[in-house]
Short mmCIF file of C-alpha atoms in Angstrom, two decimals:
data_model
loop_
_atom_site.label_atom_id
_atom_site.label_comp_id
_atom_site.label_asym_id
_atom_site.label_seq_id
_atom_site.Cartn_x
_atom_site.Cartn_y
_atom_site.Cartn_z
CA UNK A 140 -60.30 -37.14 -79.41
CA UNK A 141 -59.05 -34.01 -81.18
CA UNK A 142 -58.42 -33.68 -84.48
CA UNK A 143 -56.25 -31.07 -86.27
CA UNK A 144 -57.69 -29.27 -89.57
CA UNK A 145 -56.88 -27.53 -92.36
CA UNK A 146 -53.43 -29.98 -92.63
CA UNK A 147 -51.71 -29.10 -89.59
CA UNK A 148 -51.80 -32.40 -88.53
CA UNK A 149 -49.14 -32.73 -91.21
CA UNK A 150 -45.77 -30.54 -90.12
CA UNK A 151 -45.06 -30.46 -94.11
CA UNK A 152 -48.86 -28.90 -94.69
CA UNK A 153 -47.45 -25.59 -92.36
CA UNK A 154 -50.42 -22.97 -93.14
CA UNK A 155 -47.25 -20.56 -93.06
CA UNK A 156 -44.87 -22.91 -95.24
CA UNK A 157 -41.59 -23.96 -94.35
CA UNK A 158 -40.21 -20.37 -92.67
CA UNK A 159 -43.42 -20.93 -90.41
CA UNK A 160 -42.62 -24.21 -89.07
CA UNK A 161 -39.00 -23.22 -88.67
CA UNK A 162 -40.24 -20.29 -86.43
CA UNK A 163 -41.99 -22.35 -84.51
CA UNK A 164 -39.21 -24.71 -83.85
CA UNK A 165 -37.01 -21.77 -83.39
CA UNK A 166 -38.93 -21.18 -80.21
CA UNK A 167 -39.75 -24.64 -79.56
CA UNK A 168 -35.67 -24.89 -78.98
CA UNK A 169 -36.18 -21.92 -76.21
CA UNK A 170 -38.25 -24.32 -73.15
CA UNK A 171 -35.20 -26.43 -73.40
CA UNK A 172 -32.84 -23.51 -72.63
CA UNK A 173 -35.27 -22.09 -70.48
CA UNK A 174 -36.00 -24.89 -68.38
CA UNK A 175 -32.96 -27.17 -68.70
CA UNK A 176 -31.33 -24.57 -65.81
CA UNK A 177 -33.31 -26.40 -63.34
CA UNK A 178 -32.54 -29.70 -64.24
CA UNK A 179 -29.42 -28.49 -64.03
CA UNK A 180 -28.15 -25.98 -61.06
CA UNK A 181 -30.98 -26.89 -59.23
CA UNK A 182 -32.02 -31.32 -59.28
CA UNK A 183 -28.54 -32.17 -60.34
CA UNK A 184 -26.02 -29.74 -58.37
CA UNK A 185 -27.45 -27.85 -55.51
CA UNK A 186 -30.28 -28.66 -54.25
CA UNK A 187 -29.45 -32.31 -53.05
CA UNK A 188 -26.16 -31.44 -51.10
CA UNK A 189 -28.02 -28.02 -49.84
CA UNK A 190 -31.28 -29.81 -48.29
CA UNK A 191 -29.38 -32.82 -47.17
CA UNK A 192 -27.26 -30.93 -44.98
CA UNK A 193 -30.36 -28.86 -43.83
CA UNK A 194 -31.99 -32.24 -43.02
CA UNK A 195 -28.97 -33.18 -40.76
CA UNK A 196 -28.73 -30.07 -39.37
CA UNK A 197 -31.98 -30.48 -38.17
CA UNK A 198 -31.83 -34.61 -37.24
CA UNK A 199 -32.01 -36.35 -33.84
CA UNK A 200 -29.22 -38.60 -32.63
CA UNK A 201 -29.30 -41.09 -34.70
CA UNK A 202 -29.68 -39.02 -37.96
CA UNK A 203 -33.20 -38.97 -38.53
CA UNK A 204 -35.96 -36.46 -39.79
CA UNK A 205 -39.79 -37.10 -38.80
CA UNK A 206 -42.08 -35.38 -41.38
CA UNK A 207 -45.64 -35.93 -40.57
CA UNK A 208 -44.23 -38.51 -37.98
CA UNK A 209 -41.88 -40.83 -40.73
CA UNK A 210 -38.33 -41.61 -39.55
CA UNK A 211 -36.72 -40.79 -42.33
CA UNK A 212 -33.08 -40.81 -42.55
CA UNK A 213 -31.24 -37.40 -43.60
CA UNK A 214 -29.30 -38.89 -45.99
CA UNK A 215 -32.66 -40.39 -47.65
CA UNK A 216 -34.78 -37.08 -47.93
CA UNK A 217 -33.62 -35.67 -51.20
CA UNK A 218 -34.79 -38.85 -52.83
CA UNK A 219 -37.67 -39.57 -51.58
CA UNK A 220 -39.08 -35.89 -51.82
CA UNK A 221 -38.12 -36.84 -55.59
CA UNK A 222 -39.60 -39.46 -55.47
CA UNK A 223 -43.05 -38.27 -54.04
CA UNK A 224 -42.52 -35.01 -56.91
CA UNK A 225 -42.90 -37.81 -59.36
CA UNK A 226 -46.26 -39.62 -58.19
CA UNK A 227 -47.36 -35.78 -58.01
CA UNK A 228 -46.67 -35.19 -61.80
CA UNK A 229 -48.69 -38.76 -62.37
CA UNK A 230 -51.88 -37.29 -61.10
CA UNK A 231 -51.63 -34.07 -63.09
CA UNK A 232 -50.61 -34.70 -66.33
CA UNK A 233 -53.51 -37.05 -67.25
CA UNK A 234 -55.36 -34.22 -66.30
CA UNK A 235 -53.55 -32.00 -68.69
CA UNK A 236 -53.04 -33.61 -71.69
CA UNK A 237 -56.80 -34.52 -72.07
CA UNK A 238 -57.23 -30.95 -71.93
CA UNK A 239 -54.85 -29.66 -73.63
CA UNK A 240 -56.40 -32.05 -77.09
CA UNK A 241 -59.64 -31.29 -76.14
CA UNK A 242 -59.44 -28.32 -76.37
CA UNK A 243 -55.92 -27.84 -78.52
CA UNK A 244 -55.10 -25.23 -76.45
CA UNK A 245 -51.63 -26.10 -74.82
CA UNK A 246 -49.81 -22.60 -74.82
CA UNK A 247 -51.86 -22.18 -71.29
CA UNK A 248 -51.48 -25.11 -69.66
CA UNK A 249 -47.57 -24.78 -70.73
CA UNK A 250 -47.59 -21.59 -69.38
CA UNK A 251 -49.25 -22.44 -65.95
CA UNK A 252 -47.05 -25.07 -65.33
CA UNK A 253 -43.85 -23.60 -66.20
CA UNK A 254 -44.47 -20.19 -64.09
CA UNK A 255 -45.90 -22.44 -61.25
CA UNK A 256 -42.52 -24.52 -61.16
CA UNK A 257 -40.61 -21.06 -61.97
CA UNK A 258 -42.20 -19.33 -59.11
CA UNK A 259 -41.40 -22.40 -56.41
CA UNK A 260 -37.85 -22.43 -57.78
CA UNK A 261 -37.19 -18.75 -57.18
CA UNK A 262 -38.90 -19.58 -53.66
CA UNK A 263 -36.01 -21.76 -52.87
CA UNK A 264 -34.15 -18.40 -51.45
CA UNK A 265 -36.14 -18.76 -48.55
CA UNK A 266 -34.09 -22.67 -48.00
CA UNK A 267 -31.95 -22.31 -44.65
CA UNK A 268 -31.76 -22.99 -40.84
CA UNK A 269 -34.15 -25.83 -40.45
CA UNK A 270 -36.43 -25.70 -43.34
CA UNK A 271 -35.86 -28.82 -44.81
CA UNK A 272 -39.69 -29.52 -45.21
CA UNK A 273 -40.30 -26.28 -47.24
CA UNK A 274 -37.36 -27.40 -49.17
CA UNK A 275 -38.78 -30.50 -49.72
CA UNK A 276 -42.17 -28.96 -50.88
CA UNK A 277 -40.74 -26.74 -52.96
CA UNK A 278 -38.63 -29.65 -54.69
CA UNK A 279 -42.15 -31.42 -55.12
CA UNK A 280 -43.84 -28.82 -56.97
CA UNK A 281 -40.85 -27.47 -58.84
CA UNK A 282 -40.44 -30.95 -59.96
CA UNK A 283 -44.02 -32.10 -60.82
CA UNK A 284 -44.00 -29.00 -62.68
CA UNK A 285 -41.36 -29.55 -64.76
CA UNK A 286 -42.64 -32.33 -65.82
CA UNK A 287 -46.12 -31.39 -66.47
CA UNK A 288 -44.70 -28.71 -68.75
CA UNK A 289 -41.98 -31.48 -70.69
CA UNK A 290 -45.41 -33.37 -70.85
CA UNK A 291 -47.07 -30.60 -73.12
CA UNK A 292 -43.88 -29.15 -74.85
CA UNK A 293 -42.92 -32.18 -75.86
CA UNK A 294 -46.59 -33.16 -77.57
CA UNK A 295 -45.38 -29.65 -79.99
CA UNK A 296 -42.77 -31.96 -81.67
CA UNK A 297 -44.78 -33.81 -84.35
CA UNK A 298 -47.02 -30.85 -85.17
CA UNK A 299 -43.61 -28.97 -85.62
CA UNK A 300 -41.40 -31.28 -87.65
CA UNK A 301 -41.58 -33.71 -90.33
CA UNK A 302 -40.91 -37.72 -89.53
CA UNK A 303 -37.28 -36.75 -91.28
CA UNK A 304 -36.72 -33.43 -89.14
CA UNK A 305 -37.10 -35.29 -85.89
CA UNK A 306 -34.07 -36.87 -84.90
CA UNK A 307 -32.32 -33.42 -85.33
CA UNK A 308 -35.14 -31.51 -84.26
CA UNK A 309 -35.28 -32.66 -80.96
CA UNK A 310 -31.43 -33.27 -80.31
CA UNK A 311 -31.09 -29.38 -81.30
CA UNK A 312 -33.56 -28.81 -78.53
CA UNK A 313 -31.42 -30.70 -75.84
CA UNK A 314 -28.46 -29.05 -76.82
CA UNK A 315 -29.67 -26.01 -76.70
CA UNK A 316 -30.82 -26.89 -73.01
CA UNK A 317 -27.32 -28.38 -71.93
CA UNK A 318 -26.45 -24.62 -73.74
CA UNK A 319 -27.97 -22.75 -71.41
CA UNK A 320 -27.31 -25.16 -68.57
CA UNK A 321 -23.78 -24.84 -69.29
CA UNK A 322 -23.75 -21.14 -69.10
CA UNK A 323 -25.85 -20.58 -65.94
CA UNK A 324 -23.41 -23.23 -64.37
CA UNK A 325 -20.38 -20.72 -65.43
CA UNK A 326 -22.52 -18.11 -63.95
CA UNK A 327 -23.22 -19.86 -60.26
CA UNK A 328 -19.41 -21.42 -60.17
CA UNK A 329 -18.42 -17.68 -60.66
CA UNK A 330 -20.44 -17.00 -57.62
CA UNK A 331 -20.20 -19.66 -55.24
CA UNK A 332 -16.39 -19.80 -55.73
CA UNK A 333 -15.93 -15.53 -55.08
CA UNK A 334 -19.22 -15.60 -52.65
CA UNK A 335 -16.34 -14.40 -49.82
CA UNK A 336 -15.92 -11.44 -52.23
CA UNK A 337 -19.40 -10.65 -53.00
CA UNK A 338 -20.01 -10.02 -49.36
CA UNK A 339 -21.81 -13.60 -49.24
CA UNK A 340 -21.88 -16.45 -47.20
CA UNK A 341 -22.37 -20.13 -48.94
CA UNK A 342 -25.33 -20.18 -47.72
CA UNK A 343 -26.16 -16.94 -49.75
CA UNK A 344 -24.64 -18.00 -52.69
CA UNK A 345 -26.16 -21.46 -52.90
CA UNK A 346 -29.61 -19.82 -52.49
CA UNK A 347 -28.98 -17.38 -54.71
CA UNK A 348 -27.86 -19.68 -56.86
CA UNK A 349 -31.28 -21.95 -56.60
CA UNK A 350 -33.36 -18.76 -56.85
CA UNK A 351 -31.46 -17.51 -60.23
CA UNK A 352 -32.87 -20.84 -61.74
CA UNK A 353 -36.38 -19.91 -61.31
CA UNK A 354 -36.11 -16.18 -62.82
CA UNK A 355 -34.26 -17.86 -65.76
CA UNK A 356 -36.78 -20.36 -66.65
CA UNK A 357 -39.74 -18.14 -65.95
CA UNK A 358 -37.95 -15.91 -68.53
CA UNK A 359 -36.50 -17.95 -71.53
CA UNK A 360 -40.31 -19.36 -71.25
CA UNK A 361 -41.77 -16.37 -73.02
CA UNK A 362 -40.00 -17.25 -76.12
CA UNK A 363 -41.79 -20.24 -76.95
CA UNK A 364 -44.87 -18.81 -75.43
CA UNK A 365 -45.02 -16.66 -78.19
CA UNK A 366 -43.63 -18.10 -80.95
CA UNK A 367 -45.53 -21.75 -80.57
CA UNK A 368 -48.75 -21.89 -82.17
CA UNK A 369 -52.29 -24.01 -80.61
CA UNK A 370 -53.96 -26.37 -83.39
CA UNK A 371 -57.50 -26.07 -83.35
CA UNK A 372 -59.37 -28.88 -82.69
CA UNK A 373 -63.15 -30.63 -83.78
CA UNK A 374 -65.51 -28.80 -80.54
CA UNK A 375 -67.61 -31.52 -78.53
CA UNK A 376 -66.68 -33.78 -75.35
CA UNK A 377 -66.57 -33.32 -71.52
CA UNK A 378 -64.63 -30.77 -69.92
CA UNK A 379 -61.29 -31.72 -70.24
CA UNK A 380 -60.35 -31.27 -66.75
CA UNK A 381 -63.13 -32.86 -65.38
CA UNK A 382 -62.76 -35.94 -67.63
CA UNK A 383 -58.81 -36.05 -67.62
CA UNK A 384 -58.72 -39.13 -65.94
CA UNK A 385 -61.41 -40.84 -68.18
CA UNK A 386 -58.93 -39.82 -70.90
CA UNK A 387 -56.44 -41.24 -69.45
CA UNK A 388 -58.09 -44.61 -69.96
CA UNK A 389 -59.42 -43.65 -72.60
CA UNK A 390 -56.01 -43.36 -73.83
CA UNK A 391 -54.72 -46.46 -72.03
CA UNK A 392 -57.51 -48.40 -73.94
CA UNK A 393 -56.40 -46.94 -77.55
CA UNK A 394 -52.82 -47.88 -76.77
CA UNK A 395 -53.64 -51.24 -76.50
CA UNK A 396 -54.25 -51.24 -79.97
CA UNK A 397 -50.82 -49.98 -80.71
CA UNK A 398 -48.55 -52.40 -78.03
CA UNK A 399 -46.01 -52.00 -79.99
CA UNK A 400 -45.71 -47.92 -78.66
CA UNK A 401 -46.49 -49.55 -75.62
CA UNK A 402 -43.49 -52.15 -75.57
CA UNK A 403 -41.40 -48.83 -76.72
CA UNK A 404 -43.24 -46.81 -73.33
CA UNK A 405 -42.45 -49.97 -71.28
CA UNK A 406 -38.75 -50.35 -72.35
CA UNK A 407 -38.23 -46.21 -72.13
CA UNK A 408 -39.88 -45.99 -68.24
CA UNK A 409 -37.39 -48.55 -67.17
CA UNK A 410 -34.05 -47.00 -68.71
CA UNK A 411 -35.20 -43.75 -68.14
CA UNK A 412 -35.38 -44.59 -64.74
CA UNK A 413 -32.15 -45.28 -63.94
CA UNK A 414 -31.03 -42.24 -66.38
CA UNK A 415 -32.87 -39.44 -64.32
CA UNK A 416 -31.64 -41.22 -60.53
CA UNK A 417 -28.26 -40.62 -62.43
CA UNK A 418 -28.84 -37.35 -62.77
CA UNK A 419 -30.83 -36.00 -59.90
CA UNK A 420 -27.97 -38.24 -56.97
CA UNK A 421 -25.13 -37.94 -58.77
CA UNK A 422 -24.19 -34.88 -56.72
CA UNK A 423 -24.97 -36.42 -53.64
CA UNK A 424 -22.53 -38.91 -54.42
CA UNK A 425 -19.94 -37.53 -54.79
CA UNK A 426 -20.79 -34.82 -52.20
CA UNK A 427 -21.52 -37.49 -49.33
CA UNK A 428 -19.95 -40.66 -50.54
CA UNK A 429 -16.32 -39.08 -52.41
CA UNK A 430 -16.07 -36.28 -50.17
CA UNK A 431 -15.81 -33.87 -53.18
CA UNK A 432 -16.48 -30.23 -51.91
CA UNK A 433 -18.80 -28.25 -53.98
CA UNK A 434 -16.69 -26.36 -56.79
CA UNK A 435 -15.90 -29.84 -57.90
CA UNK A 436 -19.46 -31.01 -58.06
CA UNK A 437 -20.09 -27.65 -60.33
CA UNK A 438 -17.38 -27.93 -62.52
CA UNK A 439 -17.57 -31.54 -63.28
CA UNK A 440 -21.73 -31.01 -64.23
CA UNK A 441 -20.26 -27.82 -65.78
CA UNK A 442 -18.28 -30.14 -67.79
CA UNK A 443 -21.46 -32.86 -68.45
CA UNK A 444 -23.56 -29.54 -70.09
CA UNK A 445 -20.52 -29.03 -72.30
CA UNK A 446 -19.87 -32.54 -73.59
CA UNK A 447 -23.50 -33.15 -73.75
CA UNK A 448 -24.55 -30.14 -76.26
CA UNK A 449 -21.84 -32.18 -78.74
CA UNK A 450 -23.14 -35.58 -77.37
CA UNK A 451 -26.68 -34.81 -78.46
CA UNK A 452 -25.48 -33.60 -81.87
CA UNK A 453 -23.15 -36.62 -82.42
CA UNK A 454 -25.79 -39.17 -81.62
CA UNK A 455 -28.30 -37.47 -83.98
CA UNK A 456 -25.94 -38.31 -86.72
CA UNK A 457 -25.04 -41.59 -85.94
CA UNK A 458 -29.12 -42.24 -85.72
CA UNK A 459 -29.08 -41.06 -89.16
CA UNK A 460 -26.54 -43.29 -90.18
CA UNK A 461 -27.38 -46.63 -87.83
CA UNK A 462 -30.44 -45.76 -86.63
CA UNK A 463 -32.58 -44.28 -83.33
CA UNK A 464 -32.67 -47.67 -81.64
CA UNK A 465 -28.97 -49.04 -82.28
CA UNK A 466 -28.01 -45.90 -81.08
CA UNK A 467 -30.03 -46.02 -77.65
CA UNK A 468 -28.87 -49.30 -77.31
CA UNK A 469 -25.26 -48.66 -77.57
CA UNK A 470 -25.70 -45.62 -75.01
CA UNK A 471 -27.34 -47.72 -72.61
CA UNK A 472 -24.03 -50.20 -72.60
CA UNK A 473 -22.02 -47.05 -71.66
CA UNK A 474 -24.71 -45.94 -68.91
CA UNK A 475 -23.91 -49.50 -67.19
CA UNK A 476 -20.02 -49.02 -67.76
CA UNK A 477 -20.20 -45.38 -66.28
CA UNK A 478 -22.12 -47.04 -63.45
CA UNK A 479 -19.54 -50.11 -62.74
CA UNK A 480 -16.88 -47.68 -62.87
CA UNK A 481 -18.16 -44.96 -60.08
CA UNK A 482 -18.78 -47.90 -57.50
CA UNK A 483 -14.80 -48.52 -57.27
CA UNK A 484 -14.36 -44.61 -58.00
CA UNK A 485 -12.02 -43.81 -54.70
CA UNK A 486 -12.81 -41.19 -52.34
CA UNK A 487 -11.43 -37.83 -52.85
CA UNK A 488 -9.78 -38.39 -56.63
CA UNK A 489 -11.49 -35.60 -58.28
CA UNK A 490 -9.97 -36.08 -61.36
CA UNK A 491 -11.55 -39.85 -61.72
CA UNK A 492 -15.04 -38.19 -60.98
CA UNK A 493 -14.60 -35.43 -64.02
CA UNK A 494 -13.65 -38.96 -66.75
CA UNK A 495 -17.25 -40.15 -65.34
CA UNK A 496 -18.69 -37.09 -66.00
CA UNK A 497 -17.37 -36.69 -69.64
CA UNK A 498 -18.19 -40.33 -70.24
CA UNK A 499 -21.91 -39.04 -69.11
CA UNK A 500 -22.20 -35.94 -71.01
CA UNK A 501 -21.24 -37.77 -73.97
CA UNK A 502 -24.50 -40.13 -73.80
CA UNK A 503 -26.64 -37.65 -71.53
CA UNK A 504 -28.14 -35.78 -74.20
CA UNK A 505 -28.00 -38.07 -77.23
CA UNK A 506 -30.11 -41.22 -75.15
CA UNK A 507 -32.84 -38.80 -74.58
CA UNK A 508 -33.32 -36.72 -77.35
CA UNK A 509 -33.42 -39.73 -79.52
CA UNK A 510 -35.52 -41.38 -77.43
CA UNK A 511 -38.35 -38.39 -77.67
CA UNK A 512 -37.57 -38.33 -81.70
CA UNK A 513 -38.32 -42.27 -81.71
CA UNK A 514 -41.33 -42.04 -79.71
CA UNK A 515 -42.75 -39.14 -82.02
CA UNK A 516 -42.91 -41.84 -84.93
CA UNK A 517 -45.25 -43.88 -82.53
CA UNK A 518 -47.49 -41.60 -82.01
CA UNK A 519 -51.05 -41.62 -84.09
CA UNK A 520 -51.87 -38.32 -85.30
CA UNK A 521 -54.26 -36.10 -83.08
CA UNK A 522 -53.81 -37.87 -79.99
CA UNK A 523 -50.12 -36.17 -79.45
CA UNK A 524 -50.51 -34.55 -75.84
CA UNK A 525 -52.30 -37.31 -74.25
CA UNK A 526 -49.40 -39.70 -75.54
CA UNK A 527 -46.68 -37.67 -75.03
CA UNK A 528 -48.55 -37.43 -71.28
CA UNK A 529 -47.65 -40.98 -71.13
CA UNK A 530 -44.80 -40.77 -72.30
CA UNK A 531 -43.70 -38.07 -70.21
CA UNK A 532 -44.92 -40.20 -67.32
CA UNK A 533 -42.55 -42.97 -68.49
CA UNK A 534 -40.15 -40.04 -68.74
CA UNK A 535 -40.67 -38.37 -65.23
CA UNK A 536 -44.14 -39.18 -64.07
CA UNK A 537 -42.92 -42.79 -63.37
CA UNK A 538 -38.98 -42.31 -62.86
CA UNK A 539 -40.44 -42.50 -59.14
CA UNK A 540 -38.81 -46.33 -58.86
CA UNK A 541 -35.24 -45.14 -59.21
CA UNK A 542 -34.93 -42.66 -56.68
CA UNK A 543 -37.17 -44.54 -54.22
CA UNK A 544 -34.70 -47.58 -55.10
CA UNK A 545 -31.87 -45.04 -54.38
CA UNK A 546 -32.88 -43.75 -51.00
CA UNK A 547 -34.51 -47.34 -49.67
CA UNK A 548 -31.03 -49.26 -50.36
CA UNK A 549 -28.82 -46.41 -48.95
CA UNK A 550 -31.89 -46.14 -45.80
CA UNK A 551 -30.75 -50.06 -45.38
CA UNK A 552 -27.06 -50.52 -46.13
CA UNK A 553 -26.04 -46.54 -45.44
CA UNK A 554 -23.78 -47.16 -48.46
CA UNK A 555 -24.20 -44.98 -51.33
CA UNK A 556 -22.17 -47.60 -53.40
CA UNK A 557 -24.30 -49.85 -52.66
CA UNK A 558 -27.59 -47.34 -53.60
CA UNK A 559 -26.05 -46.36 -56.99
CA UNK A 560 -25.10 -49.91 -57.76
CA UNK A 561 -28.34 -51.00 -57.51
CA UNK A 562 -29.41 -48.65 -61.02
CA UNK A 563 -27.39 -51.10 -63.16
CA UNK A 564 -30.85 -53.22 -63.47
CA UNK A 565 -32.65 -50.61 -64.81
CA UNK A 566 -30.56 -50.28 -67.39
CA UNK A 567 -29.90 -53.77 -68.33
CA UNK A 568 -33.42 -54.78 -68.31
CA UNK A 569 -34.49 -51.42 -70.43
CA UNK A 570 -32.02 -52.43 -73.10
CA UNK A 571 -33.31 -55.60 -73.40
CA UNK A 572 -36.69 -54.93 -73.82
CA UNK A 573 -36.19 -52.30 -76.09
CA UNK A 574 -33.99 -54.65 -78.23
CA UNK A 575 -37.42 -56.38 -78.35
CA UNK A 576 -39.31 -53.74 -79.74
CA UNK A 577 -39.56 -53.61 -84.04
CA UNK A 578 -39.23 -50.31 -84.30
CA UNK A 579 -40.11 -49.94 -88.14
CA UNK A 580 -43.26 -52.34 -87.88
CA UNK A 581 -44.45 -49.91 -84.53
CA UNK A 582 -44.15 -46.99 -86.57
CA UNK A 583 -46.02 -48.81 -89.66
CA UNK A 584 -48.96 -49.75 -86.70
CA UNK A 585 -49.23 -46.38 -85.52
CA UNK A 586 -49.91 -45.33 -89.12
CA UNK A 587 -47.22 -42.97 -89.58
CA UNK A 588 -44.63 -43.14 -92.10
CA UNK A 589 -41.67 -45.31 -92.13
CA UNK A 590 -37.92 -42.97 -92.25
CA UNK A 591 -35.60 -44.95 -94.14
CA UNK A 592 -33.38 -45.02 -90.94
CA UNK A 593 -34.85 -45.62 -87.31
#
């Protein structure tokens, strides 16, 4: 297990003092904005339309694909390539987070994750005719990627911040994604919308569109790259990559003496769940299920990136002032609301479908930045990567049931009503077992201390 010396374990102990540690989260902020794009032009508002329509294109009769011999229905694909990203990311990021505290070097493995998911992203030009399985490979790796990366920049936050900077801390970061999403969204609705103009076919300007992620996050990532610092760490062990998955229950093992983190984990990975389906079908909803044609989808996500830079910011301060977990809760009964109200949204009413998305952008950000911050108190110190590599897993590694719920109920009914319907559970049951959880007695266990509000 890796230990951090001369008092960097301890944010406030900063070898460079207080302008130090505010550098660092300076460009801590900057994977956010750099990667955030693809969350956001590429999972949540081209990429599902785009591929599904390549996967009918290229369906028999009855409106089925066969990779490697599966009948898959084209309608299904997007999902389930999601889906398989997911268990993907699971198998790596064991691997990674042991490494990255043996060895406290995480700038590299940040680095060769972000460029690899980057690189596949900017691939995505290469998406048209037929190509629906190179679509869905490059989805898969872009994806696992992604979270891989979230896995490692995300273990930066308590070495980075005190236990009072956190709640703000990390809800700066996610509005300064849902920044940069917003204004890359301006950028491709600019585009799409004038592609006749530009000499472009959709086509052209969707790819473009997809590619233009990749070049922005392999960019923005040189920010933190440089400006976030590796701990050094007490030398000894295995390899770390060839004992990543002894870590793993290694670390399994050592959370079992803290189940209060792990009623926290277990609680997160099932509202979380429905959270990211949310965002990674919501434009396949309306796309296939409304009938809204695509400027719609891009200004109504436009307008989630908007709300949700103020919605992360908002919720920070009510966490200050009622806590982290009263304020998860309370989104949570808002994510269920959102979710009753787009089953009877009618087809075609645009104007319905832009109130759901303000009603979303308005808990988007704030739900999971505070749910990173609350998870940072629960974390002993020196073993942040390989937690925050289960916690990413609860964050992406295991969001694999939602989507896989998603594309197995519309594969049965042919309903997307009936798929997105079927997310409500995930969010009742998370709240409920996270109103279980004692958050100020977890954070006690893990042997951190106690903020006066959480």
């Amino acid at each position: 297990m890796s230990t951090d010396t001369a008092g960097t374990a301890d944010p406030a102990g900063h070898p460079d003092g207080t302008e130090g540690r505010r550098r660092e989260q300076r460009g801590w902020y900057f994977y956010d904005f750099a990667c955030s794009v693809y969350s956001t032009s590429v999972l949540t508002v081209f990429l599902g339309p785009y591929l599904t329509s390549i996967a009918k294109a290229a369906a028999d009769a009855d409106g089925f694909v066969h990779p490697l011999g599966i009948p898959v229905r084209a309608g299904s694909l997007f999902a389930y390539a999601v889906s398989v990203s997911i268990v993907v990311a699971v198998i790596v990021m064991p691997v990674a987070g042991a490494a990255a505290d043996r060895t406290g070097r995480k700038k590299p493995l940040l680095a060769a994750a972000a460029y690899t998911g980057a690189t596949a992203t900017a691939c995505m030009f290469f998406l048209e005719g037929h190509r629906y399985l190179l679509g869905a490979f490059l989805l898969i790796v872009a994806n696992a990627s992604i979270s891989v990366s979230m896995a490692l920049y995300n273990a930066y936050l308590p070495q980075i911040a005190t236990a009072q900077e956190r709640d703000a801390v990390s809800s700066k970061g996610w509005a300064f994604g849902y920044t940069s999403g917003a204004l890359v969204l301006v950028l491709n609705l600019v585009l799409f919308t004038g592609h006749d103009s530009f000499g472009l076919s959709e086509s052209d300007a969707i790819r473009i569109c997809l590619a233009s992620a990749g070049v922005w996050w392999g960019a923005f990532a040189l920010v933190p790259l440089r400006r976030l610092r590796d701990r050094r760490v007490t030398p000894g062990g295995e390899g770390a990559v060839g004992s990543g998955w002894r870590q793993l229950r290694a670390t399994l093992r050592d959370m079992r003496r803290h189940p209060l983190t792990l009623s926290f984990l277990l609680a997160y990975l099932v509202y979380n769940d429905g959270v990211q389906t949310v965002i990674s079908q919501a434009s396949l909803y309306g796309s296939e299920e409304l009938g809204l044609d695509q400027t719609t989808l891009i200004t109504a996500v436009l307008l989630v990136q908007v709300l949700a830079v103020a919605g992360a910011l908002g919720m920070g301060r009510l966490a200050r002032l009622y806590g982290a977990k009263r304020t998860i809760l309370a989104s949570l009964a808002v994510w269920t609301l959102i979710l009753a109200a787009a089953y009877v949204l009618p087809a075609g009413a645009p104007v319905f479908f832009y109130t759901l998305a303000a009603a979303i952008g308005l808990v988007l950000g704030g739900s999971q930045a505070l749910s990173r911050s609350l998870f940072s108190h629960l974390v002993p110190r020196g073993k942040e990567a390989e937690y925050f590599s289960a916690y990413e897993m609860s964050d992406r590694g295991l969001s694999w049931l939602g989507p896989l719920a998603f594309g197995l109920c519309y594969q049965l009914t042919g309903s997307y009503r009936d798929a997105l319907l079927s997310l409500v559970a995930f969010f009742a049951l998370g709240a409920v077992l996270l109103a279980r959880v004692p958050v100020r007695a977890a954070v006690a266990a893990a042997g951190n201390a106690v903020p006066e509000r959480i």
